[in-house]
Short mmCIF file of C-alpha atoms and ligand atoms in Angstrom, two decimals:
data_model
loop_
_atom_site.label_atom_id
_atom_site.label_comp_id
_atom_site.label_asym_id
_atom_site.label_seq_id
_atom_site.Cartn_x
_atom_site.Cartn_y
_atom_site.Cartn_z
CA MET A 298 46.50 26.58 -13.95
CA PRO A 299 48.64 27.07 -17.25
CA GLN A 300 51.65 26.63 -14.98
CA ASN A 301 50.98 23.14 -13.85
CA ARG A 302 50.25 22.39 -17.37
CA LYS A 303 53.56 23.28 -18.83
CA LYS A 304 55.29 21.61 -15.84
CA ASN A 305 53.40 18.44 -17.10
CA ILE A 306 54.42 18.77 -20.60
CA ASN A 307 58.28 19.61 -19.72
CA LYS A 308 58.37 16.36 -17.52
CA ALA A 309 57.58 14.38 -20.54
CA SER A 310 59.75 16.06 -23.13
CA SER A 311 62.75 15.75 -20.86
CA PHE A 312 61.97 12.44 -20.61
CA SER A 313 61.65 11.99 -24.12
CA LEU A 314 64.88 13.90 -25.21
CA PRO A 315 67.51 11.04 -24.82
CA ILE A 316 65.40 8.38 -26.67
CA LEU A 317 65.16 11.38 -29.73
CA SER A 318 68.94 10.70 -30.08
CA LYS A 319 68.79 7.19 -30.11
CA PHE A 320 66.09 6.13 -32.39
CA GLY A 321 65.89 8.95 -34.62
CA THR A 322 62.60 9.53 -36.57
CA TYR A 323 60.78 7.06 -34.67
CA ALA A 324 61.16 9.15 -31.89
CA TYR A 325 58.63 11.58 -32.97
CA LEU A 326 55.96 9.06 -32.64
CA LEU A 327 56.73 8.36 -29.51
CA ILE A 328 57.19 11.93 -28.30
CA TYR A 329 53.59 12.52 -29.63
CA ALA A 330 52.42 9.36 -28.22
CA LEU A 331 53.54 10.43 -24.67
CA LEU A 332 52.60 13.83 -24.96
CA SER A 333 49.14 12.71 -25.60
CA ILE A 334 48.80 10.42 -22.77
CA ALA A 335 50.36 13.39 -20.52
CA LEU A 336 47.60 15.56 -21.73
CA ILE A 337 44.61 13.26 -21.34
CA LEU A 338 46.07 12.35 -17.96
CA TYR A 339 46.06 16.03 -17.16
CA PHE A 340 42.46 16.78 -18.29
CA LEU A 341 41.39 13.65 -16.54
CA LEU A 342 42.70 14.82 -12.79
CA ASN A 343 41.42 18.34 -13.43
CA GLN A 344 38.07 17.30 -13.88
CA ASP A 345 35.78 18.35 -10.91
CA PRO A 346 35.46 15.38 -9.16
CA SER A 347 31.62 15.54 -7.95
CA LYS A 348 30.61 16.15 -11.67
CA TYR A 349 32.65 13.24 -12.66
CA SER A 350 31.23 10.90 -10.16
CA GLU A 351 27.57 12.08 -11.15
CA ALA A 352 28.03 11.23 -14.66
CA TYR A 353 29.45 7.95 -13.83
CA SER A 354 26.51 7.03 -11.80
CA ALA A 355 24.02 7.95 -14.17
CA LEU A 356 25.67 5.69 -16.67
CA THR A 357 25.32 2.70 -14.46
CA VAL A 358 22.90 2.49 -11.35
CA PRO A 359 21.77 5.92 -10.28
CA ASN A 360 20.93 6.27 -6.91
CA LYS A 361 20.62 10.08 -6.43
CA ASP A 362 17.91 11.90 -6.01
CA THR A 363 14.72 10.46 -4.28
CA GLY A 364 16.31 7.19 -5.63
CA GLN A 365 15.60 4.17 -3.71
CA THR A 366 16.83 1.23 -5.82
CA PHE A 367 14.81 -1.82 -6.20
CA HIS A 368 14.98 -5.29 -7.09
CA GLU A 369 12.81 -6.71 -9.63
CA THR A 370 9.58 -7.33 -8.07
CA PHE A 371 7.18 -8.14 -10.78
CA ASN A 372 4.50 -11.14 -10.42
CA SER A 373 5.38 -14.33 -11.65
CA ALA A 374 3.79 -14.30 -14.98
CA GLU A 375 6.31 -11.03 -15.89
CA LYS A 376 9.27 -13.26 -14.76
CA SER A 377 8.22 -16.22 -16.87
CA THR A 378 8.21 -14.40 -20.14
CA GLN A 379 11.25 -12.08 -19.49
CA SER A 380 14.51 -12.75 -18.06
CA THR A 381 14.52 -9.47 -15.48
CA LYS A 382 16.74 -10.45 -12.87
CA ASP A 383 19.31 -8.00 -13.82
CA ILE A 384 17.07 -5.25 -13.73
CA VAL A 385 17.54 -2.63 -11.15
CA TRP A 386 14.80 -0.51 -10.12
CA GLU A 387 15.15 3.26 -9.11
CA GLU A 388 11.95 4.85 -7.96
CA TYR A 389 10.67 8.59 -8.47
CA ILE A 390 7.71 10.04 -6.91
CA ILE A 391 5.98 12.90 -9.05
CA LYS A 392 6.06 16.46 -7.60
CA ARG A 393 4.01 19.08 -8.19
CA GLY A 394 5.13 20.96 -11.80
CA ASP A 395 6.93 17.86 -13.22
CA ASN A 396 6.29 16.45 -16.71
CA LEU A 397 8.07 13.43 -18.11
CA SER A 398 10.95 15.80 -19.84
CA SER A 399 11.53 16.97 -16.63
CA ILE A 400 11.86 13.88 -14.94
CA PHE A 401 14.19 12.51 -17.39
CA LYS A 402 16.20 15.48 -17.35
CA LYS A 403 16.73 15.11 -13.70
CA LYS A 404 17.50 11.59 -14.22
CA SER A 405 20.05 12.40 -16.80
CA LEU A 406 17.76 10.20 -19.35
CA SER A 407 17.85 10.65 -23.08
CA THR A 408 14.97 13.01 -24.40
CA LYS A 409 14.69 10.39 -27.00
CA ASP A 410 13.19 7.86 -24.91
CA VAL A 411 10.56 10.75 -23.37
CA PHE A 412 9.41 10.75 -27.40
CA LYS A 413 9.38 7.12 -27.34
CA LEU A 414 7.42 7.11 -24.62
CA SER A 415 4.94 9.27 -25.31
CA SER A 416 4.18 7.96 -28.69
CA LYS A 417 0.52 7.94 -29.82
CA ARG A 418 0.94 4.29 -30.97
CA LEU A 419 1.40 3.30 -26.97
CA ALA A 420 -2.28 5.32 -26.23
CA VAL A 421 0.24 6.28 -23.54
CA PRO A 422 -1.09 7.37 -19.96
CA LEU A 423 2.38 8.90 -18.93
CA ILE A 424 0.96 12.53 -20.12
CA GLU A 425 -1.48 12.25 -17.31
CA ILE A 426 1.06 11.74 -14.73
CA GLN A 427 -0.07 13.50 -11.46
CA PRO A 428 1.75 14.49 -7.94
CA ASP A 429 2.43 11.51 -5.77
CA GLN A 430 2.09 8.63 -8.37
CA LYS A 431 5.55 6.85 -9.02
CA ILE A 432 7.89 5.92 -11.83
CA GLN A 433 10.12 3.37 -11.47
CA PHE A 434 13.13 2.96 -13.96
CA GLY A 435 14.61 -0.29 -14.75
CA TYR A 436 18.13 -0.38 -15.69
CA THR A 437 20.00 -3.09 -16.99
CA SER A 438 23.68 -3.91 -15.23
CA GLN A 439 25.45 -1.82 -18.11
CA GLY A 440 23.26 1.31 -16.60
CA TYR A 441 20.86 1.88 -19.75
CA LEU A 442 17.02 2.20 -19.50
CA GLU A 443 15.16 -0.85 -20.54
CA LYS A 444 11.84 -0.66 -18.51
CA LEU A 445 9.59 1.84 -17.08
CA LYS A 446 6.86 1.29 -14.54
CA TYR A 447 4.10 3.84 -14.17
CA ILE A 448 2.41 3.49 -10.88
CA LYS A 449 -0.74 5.56 -11.48
CA SER A 450 -2.36 4.03 -8.52
CA LYS A 451 -2.09 1.16 -5.91
CA SER A 452 -4.56 -0.72 -8.35
CA GLU A 453 -3.27 0.16 -11.99
CA SER A 454 0.19 0.47 -13.10
CA TYR A 455 1.85 0.53 -16.49
CA ILE A 456 5.02 -1.24 -17.39
CA TYR A 457 6.74 -0.20 -20.63
CA THR A 458 9.41 -2.41 -22.12
CA ARG A 459 11.98 -2.09 -24.84
CA ILE A 460 10.83 -4.25 -27.83
CA ASN A 461 12.71 -7.42 -27.94
CA LYS A 462 15.16 -5.89 -25.44
CA LYS A 463 17.03 -3.83 -27.66
CA LYS A 464 18.80 -1.14 -26.82
CA ASP A 465 17.35 2.42 -28.20
CA ALA A 466 14.42 0.07 -29.48
CA ASN A 467 10.80 1.57 -29.02
CA PHE A 468 8.59 0.57 -26.13
CA GLN A 469 5.64 -1.56 -25.72
CA VAL A 470 3.35 -1.11 -22.69
CA LYS A 471 1.65 -3.61 -20.74
CA ARG A 472 -1.30 -2.41 -18.41
CA VAL A 473 -1.11 -4.23 -15.08
CA SER A 474 -4.37 -3.83 -12.60
CA LEU A 475 -4.45 -5.52 -9.18
CA GLY A 476 -7.18 -6.81 -7.76
CA PRO A 477 -7.69 -6.06 -3.61
CA LYS A 478 -6.65 -8.99 -1.70
CA ILE A 479 -9.43 -9.21 1.06
CA ILE A 480 -8.94 -10.29 4.76
CA THR A 481 -11.88 -10.61 6.78
CA THR A 482 -10.95 -9.02 10.09
CA TYR A 483 -13.07 -8.99 13.52
CA ARG A 484 -12.90 -6.43 16.27
CA ASP A 485 -14.99 -5.98 19.31
CA SER A 486 -14.97 -3.48 22.15
CA ILE A 487 -16.70 -2.60 25.19
CA ILE A 488 -17.60 1.21 25.33
CA LYS A 489 -15.56 2.76 28.10
CA ASP A 490 -15.75 6.69 27.03
CA SER A 491 -17.19 7.49 23.89
CA LEU A 492 -17.91 4.87 20.87
CA TYR A 493 -15.43 6.69 18.70
CA LEU A 494 -12.45 7.01 21.38
CA SER A 495 -13.09 2.81 22.41
CA ALA A 496 -13.29 1.75 18.88
CA LYS A 497 -10.31 3.74 17.71
CA LYS A 498 -8.43 2.62 21.05
CA ASN A 499 -9.28 -0.78 19.43
CA GLY A 500 -7.74 -0.63 16.26
CA LEU A 501 -10.89 0.01 14.28
CA PRO A 502 -10.20 2.15 11.16
CA HIS A 503 -11.81 5.50 11.20
CA ASN A 504 -13.85 4.78 7.98
CA VAL A 505 -14.92 1.32 9.68
CA ILE A 506 -16.51 3.46 12.42
CA MET A 507 -18.43 5.67 10.14
CA LYS A 508 -19.90 2.91 8.45
CA LEU A 509 -20.63 1.14 11.60
CA SER A 510 -22.39 4.16 13.17
CA LYS A 511 -24.20 4.65 9.59
CA ILE A 512 -25.72 1.05 9.89
CA PHE A 513 -27.20 1.75 13.21
CA SER A 514 -27.95 5.49 13.10
CA TRP A 515 -31.67 4.60 12.36
CA ASP A 516 -31.92 2.92 15.76
CA ILE A 517 -29.57 4.31 18.09
CA ASP A 518 -28.65 7.81 19.08
CA PHE A 519 -24.92 7.66 19.07
CA VAL A 520 -24.87 11.25 20.96
CA PHE A 521 -27.29 10.49 23.59
CA ASP A 522 -27.98 6.87 23.92
CA ILE A 523 -24.57 5.45 24.08
CA ARG A 524 -23.91 4.44 27.68
CA LYS A 525 -20.71 3.02 29.40
CA GLY A 526 -20.96 -0.89 29.08
CA ASP A 527 -22.22 -0.85 25.94
CA LYS A 528 -20.69 -3.17 23.23
CA PHE A 529 -20.12 -3.85 19.80
CA SER A 530 -18.59 -6.54 17.38
CA VAL A 531 -17.88 -6.47 13.73
CA LEU A 532 -16.77 -8.15 11.07
CA TYR A 533 -15.38 -6.08 7.98
CA GLU A 534 -13.05 -6.58 5.09
CA GLU A 535 -9.68 -5.16 4.83
CA HIS A 536 -8.51 -4.54 1.47
CA PHE A 537 -4.69 -5.02 0.16
CA TYR A 538 -3.23 -3.66 -2.90
CA ASP A 539 0.52 -4.91 -3.21
CA GLY A 540 0.50 -5.71 0.37
CA SER A 541 -0.26 -2.37 1.83
CA LYS A 542 -3.84 -1.97 3.62
CA VAL A 543 -6.11 0.56 1.69
CA VAL A 544 -9.24 2.01 3.24
CA GLY A 545 -12.79 0.94 1.98
CA GLY A 546 -13.48 -2.41 4.23
CA ASN A 547 -16.98 -3.10 3.94
CA ILE A 548 -18.60 -4.23 7.12
CA LEU A 549 -20.39 -7.61 6.60
CA ALA A 550 -21.86 -8.08 9.68
CA ALA A 551 -22.22 -6.36 13.19
CA GLU A 552 -24.04 -6.25 16.41
CA PHE A 553 -24.42 -3.64 18.71
CA VAL A 554 -25.51 -3.65 22.24
CA ASN A 555 -26.92 -0.60 23.40
CA LYS A 556 -28.56 -0.08 26.78
CA GLY A 557 -29.02 -3.68 26.97
CA VAL A 558 -30.56 -4.14 23.87
CA SER A 559 -28.94 -5.95 20.87
CA TYR A 560 -29.28 -4.73 17.33
CA LYS A 561 -27.56 -7.08 14.65
CA ALA A 562 -27.01 -6.05 10.93
CA VAL A 563 -25.57 -8.17 8.20
CA ARG A 564 -24.40 -7.01 4.43
CA TYR A 565 -26.88 -8.57 1.65
CA GLN A 566 -26.46 -8.07 -1.98
CA ASP A 567 -30.13 -8.71 -3.61
CA THR A 568 -30.85 -9.72 -6.84
CA ASN A 569 -31.02 -6.64 -8.43
CA GLY A 570 -27.56 -5.71 -7.37
CA LYS A 571 -28.29 -3.45 -4.74
CA THR A 572 -26.51 -3.73 -1.43
CA ASP A 573 -27.89 -2.62 1.87
CA TYR A 574 -27.89 -3.80 5.52
CA TYR A 575 -30.36 -5.83 7.01
CA THR A 576 -31.81 -7.20 10.55
CA PRO A 577 -31.28 -11.18 10.61
CA GLU A 578 -35.05 -11.27 9.57
CA GLY A 579 -34.18 -9.46 6.49
CA TYR A 580 -35.70 -6.14 7.75
CA ASP A 581 -33.86 -3.04 5.86
CA MET A 582 -31.60 -1.21 8.82
CA ARG A 583 -32.70 2.29 7.06
CA LYS A 584 -35.49 4.12 8.42
CA THR A 585 -37.25 6.87 7.40
CA PHE A 586 -35.16 9.00 9.93
CA ILE A 587 -32.05 8.89 11.54
CA ARG A 588 -31.77 9.26 15.23
CA ALA A 589 -28.98 12.17 15.61
CA PRO A 590 -28.81 14.38 12.63
CA LEU A 591 -24.96 15.21 12.98
CA ASP A 592 -21.62 13.62 12.61
CA PHE A 593 -21.47 12.10 16.27
CA THR A 594 -17.57 11.40 15.81
CA ARG A 595 -16.61 15.22 16.34
CA ILE A 596 -18.22 14.99 19.73
CA SER A 597 -15.34 13.47 21.86
CA SER A 598 -16.78 14.32 25.49
CA SER A 599 -19.54 11.38 26.09
CA PHE A 600 -21.31 11.06 29.20
CA ASP A 601 -21.20 14.54 30.00
CA PRO A 602 -24.39 15.10 31.96
CA LYS A 603 -23.99 18.98 31.22
CA ARG A 604 -24.77 18.25 27.77
CA MET A 605 -27.96 16.81 28.69
CA HIS A 606 -29.22 20.14 29.53
CA PRO A 607 -30.16 22.86 27.23
CA ILE A 608 -28.16 25.69 27.24
CA HIS A 609 -30.41 28.44 25.91
CA LYS A 610 -29.72 32.13 27.20
CA LYS A 611 -33.23 32.91 27.00
CA VAL A 612 -35.72 31.18 29.43
CA MET A 613 -38.23 29.26 27.26
CA ALA A 614 -40.22 26.03 26.85
CA HIS A 615 -37.78 23.61 25.44
CA ARG A 616 -38.93 21.37 22.76
CA GLY A 617 -36.24 19.88 21.22
CA VAL A 618 -32.62 18.19 22.02
CA ASP A 619 -29.61 19.88 22.03
CA TYR A 620 -26.31 18.49 20.75
CA ALA A 621 -23.52 20.11 22.07
CA ALA A 622 -20.84 20.04 19.42
CA PRO A 623 -17.56 21.66 17.82
CA LEU A 624 -17.96 24.63 15.52
CA GLY A 625 -18.36 23.13 12.24
CA THR A 626 -19.58 19.69 12.60
CA PRO A 627 -21.69 18.45 9.71
CA ILE A 628 -25.48 18.48 10.20
CA TYR A 629 -27.42 16.01 8.07
CA ALA A 630 -30.79 15.90 7.06
CA ALA A 631 -32.73 13.23 9.45
CA GLY A 632 -34.55 11.97 6.23
CA ASP A 633 -35.60 12.86 2.78
CA GLY A 634 -37.77 15.89 2.38
CA ARG A 635 -37.95 19.56 1.04
CA VAL A 636 -36.54 22.69 2.59
CA THR A 637 -39.36 24.76 3.66
CA ALA A 638 -37.04 27.13 5.64
CA SER A 639 -33.38 28.24 5.44
CA ASN A 640 -33.05 31.64 7.03
CA TYR A 641 -31.88 33.89 9.68
CA ASN A 642 -33.53 35.40 12.88
CA ARG A 643 -32.35 36.82 16.13
CA ALA A 644 -33.68 33.81 18.32
CA ASN A 645 -33.19 30.92 16.20
CA GLY A 646 -29.99 32.52 14.33
CA ASN A 647 -29.20 30.44 11.28
CA TYR A 648 -31.97 27.90 11.02
CA ILE A 649 -33.67 25.06 8.62
CA PHE A 650 -37.04 23.32 8.33
CA ILE A 651 -37.64 20.31 6.45
CA ASN A 652 -40.80 19.01 5.51
CA HIS A 653 -40.79 14.90 5.19
CA GLY A 654 -44.07 14.49 4.27
CA GLY A 655 -46.63 12.45 6.14
CA GLY A 656 -46.95 15.63 8.67
CA ILE A 657 -43.42 15.12 9.58
CA THR A 658 -41.19 18.22 10.02
CA THR A 659 -37.61 18.68 11.16
CA LYS A 660 -36.00 21.74 12.40
CA TYR A 661 -32.46 22.64 13.04
CA LEU A 662 -31.48 25.85 14.64
CA HIS A 663 -28.17 27.82 15.53
CA LEU A 664 -26.21 26.99 12.58
CA ARG A 665 -22.96 28.44 11.57
CA LYS A 666 -23.74 27.82 8.00
CA ARG A 667 -26.61 26.81 6.21
CA ARG A 668 -25.92 24.53 2.91
CA VAL A 669 -29.53 24.45 1.39
CA MET A 670 -31.77 26.86 0.00
CA LYS A 671 -35.67 27.24 0.97
CA GLY A 672 -37.57 24.95 -1.49
CA ALA A 673 -34.32 22.38 -2.03
CA ARG A 674 -34.88 18.53 -2.27
CA VAL A 675 -32.67 16.82 0.42
CA ILE A 676 -32.03 13.34 0.76
CA GLN A 677 -31.41 11.42 4.52
CA LEU A 678 -27.86 12.13 5.51
CA GLN A 679 -27.10 14.60 3.10
CA ILE A 680 -25.08 17.45 4.81
CA ILE A 681 -27.50 20.64 5.07
CA GLY A 682 -25.30 23.09 7.53
CA GLU A 683 -22.89 23.05 10.20
CA VAL A 684 -23.13 23.31 14.15
CA GLY A 685 -22.65 27.35 15.29
CA SER A 686 -23.83 29.37 17.86
CA THR A 687 -25.88 31.75 16.46
CA GLY A 688 -29.16 33.21 17.88
CA TYR A 689 -29.81 32.72 21.38
CA SER A 690 -27.33 30.43 22.43
CA THR A 691 -24.18 30.37 24.72
CA GLY A 692 -22.41 27.94 23.03
CA PRO A 693 -21.97 25.98 19.91
CA HIS A 694 -24.84 23.45 19.77
CA LEU A 695 -27.29 22.06 17.43
CA HIS A 696 -30.91 22.44 18.51
CA TYR A 697 -33.02 19.55 16.71
CA GLU A 698 -36.79 19.19 16.84
CA PHE A 699 -38.96 16.69 15.57
CA LEU A 700 -42.67 17.38 15.16
CA VAL A 701 -45.71 15.16 13.92
CA ASP A 702 -48.62 17.27 12.83
CA GLY A 703 -47.25 20.30 14.52
CA ILE A 704 -47.05 18.63 17.95
CA HIS A 705 -43.49 18.59 19.33
CA LYS A 706 -41.98 14.85 19.94
CA ASP A 707 -38.82 13.50 21.52
CA PRO A 708 -37.00 12.62 18.33
CA GLN A 709 -35.19 9.73 20.43
CA LYS A 710 -38.23 8.25 21.50
CA VAL A 711 -40.70 8.72 18.78
CA ASP A 712 -42.11 5.40 17.17
CA LEU A 713 -40.69 5.25 13.75
CA PRO A 714 -42.59 3.17 11.13
CA ASP A 715 -40.37 -0.25 10.48
CA SER A 716 -38.74 -0.46 7.16
CA ASN A 717 -39.75 -2.70 4.29
CA PRO A 718 -38.92 -6.30 4.41
CA ILE A 719 -36.94 -7.88 1.87
CA ASN A 720 -38.90 -9.10 -1.00
CA LYS A 721 -40.34 -12.54 0.09
CA GLN A 722 -39.05 -14.54 -3.30
CA GLU A 723 -35.65 -13.98 -2.34
CA LEU A 724 -35.80 -14.39 1.37
CA ASP A 725 -34.57 -18.02 1.22
CA ARG A 726 -31.34 -16.79 -0.67
CA PHE A 727 -31.17 -14.14 1.96
CA TYR A 728 -30.72 -16.45 4.45
CA LYS A 729 -28.56 -18.72 2.79
CA ASN A 730 -26.14 -15.84 2.28
CA THR A 731 -26.39 -14.07 5.64
CA SER A 732 -26.44 -17.08 8.02
CA PRO A 733 -22.73 -17.83 7.50
CA LEU A 734 -21.73 -14.15 8.25
CA PHE A 735 -23.74 -14.22 11.46
CA ALA A 736 -22.29 -17.68 12.67
CA LYS A 737 -18.92 -16.46 11.80
CA LEU A 738 -19.48 -13.23 14.06
CA LYS A 739 -20.72 -15.39 16.80
CA GLU A 740 -17.78 -17.62 16.81
CA TYR A 741 -15.47 -14.59 16.88
CA GLN A 742 -17.56 -13.26 20.06
CA ARG A 743 -17.37 -16.47 21.52
CA LEU A 744 -13.58 -16.72 21.06
CA SER A 745 -13.61 -13.09 22.23
CA GLU A 746 -12.76 -12.17 25.74
CA LEU A 747 -16.38 -10.28 25.77
CA ALA A 748 -19.24 -12.28 26.25
CA PHE A 749 -22.15 -11.00 23.82
ZN1 LIG B 152 -32.22 24.02 22.26
#
């Protein structure tokens, strides 16, 4: 290295020597200048090239790290107030352990800006950053940070902008919340294997399948009642934030044809603001008991005749229904009530009894886990335990019993009292609000391949 350096200097001085004799004292200045140029050139050429380009890119448009370059994507309101067309965006996805300082350090950005962005004056949410949230850095064409967008969630963002767009100025913040864009979607399906598989094949999102089965869970046992050829149609909302779909679409109206019997339900918000599902005549879909007290979506093998038979090891009078289901499948309380037993014995394994009042008791046997204690109040559809194979059992299943005044009834066939009809005073309002939804459902059904 030192030899290299000497070589450069020598070259420069040998070139300047003849000039020295010609121009006298001025030549000293010239030599000095040439030497300086040679030295500067030397240092520049010997810089680590990777370091050099990194420093350079940080000054202009950084696109290293996780960075993707984004062009201005603000909405029109934002655009009209500021000319931001020269801003180039780079996105950073927050990782576990990150804080604002560490992110700025990674981005070779000024720590002064970290203080400015964390200023109490802004009531900044930036100190609340969580993994997987995003920060977008907006750089001017000169490569300095003018804007920062903190994307807290799909519906909530904060935009920090330099006051008067002045370099090194403080930031001002604006909260941007985006409401969802709602699109009504229709799907229908004839059940070929199981409701869950058929619905999934038809592109129905998981949460909509869950909601659909819940709406009809008071009328239909989705484990035992479903038959090949059953069909359903559903009208539901899809929510979009920033162009990407978000789970949580509400079902507006649905029809389920089970063993030739049609069940219809519609969503309605009453004058008290309570939203629920009703029959076209205005009866609440909710009844005192659900038919199958477990998460049927875990049970994939429908139409398996073996499943219909009791699988107890011991020969005994069978007075309940057996639902073969994978270990750990959630078990629901069939109705509101109080836990009268939560215990273990050799025959039942882990078991739970619930008293629902009116002389009705439900029993749940062979659980892997019990989630409620004796004496606890439970509400309908609350998870009380998990499917297991404890006690006299040859495989994972739920043994379920339904007793009225101590007498065993078939939980699938027992007559359940009708639910309450909607308040008479708002029946007109109910029809006015819900008939367009049923009409829409019918129109889609007519256009669909399936005849309803
Ligand atoms: Zn059994």
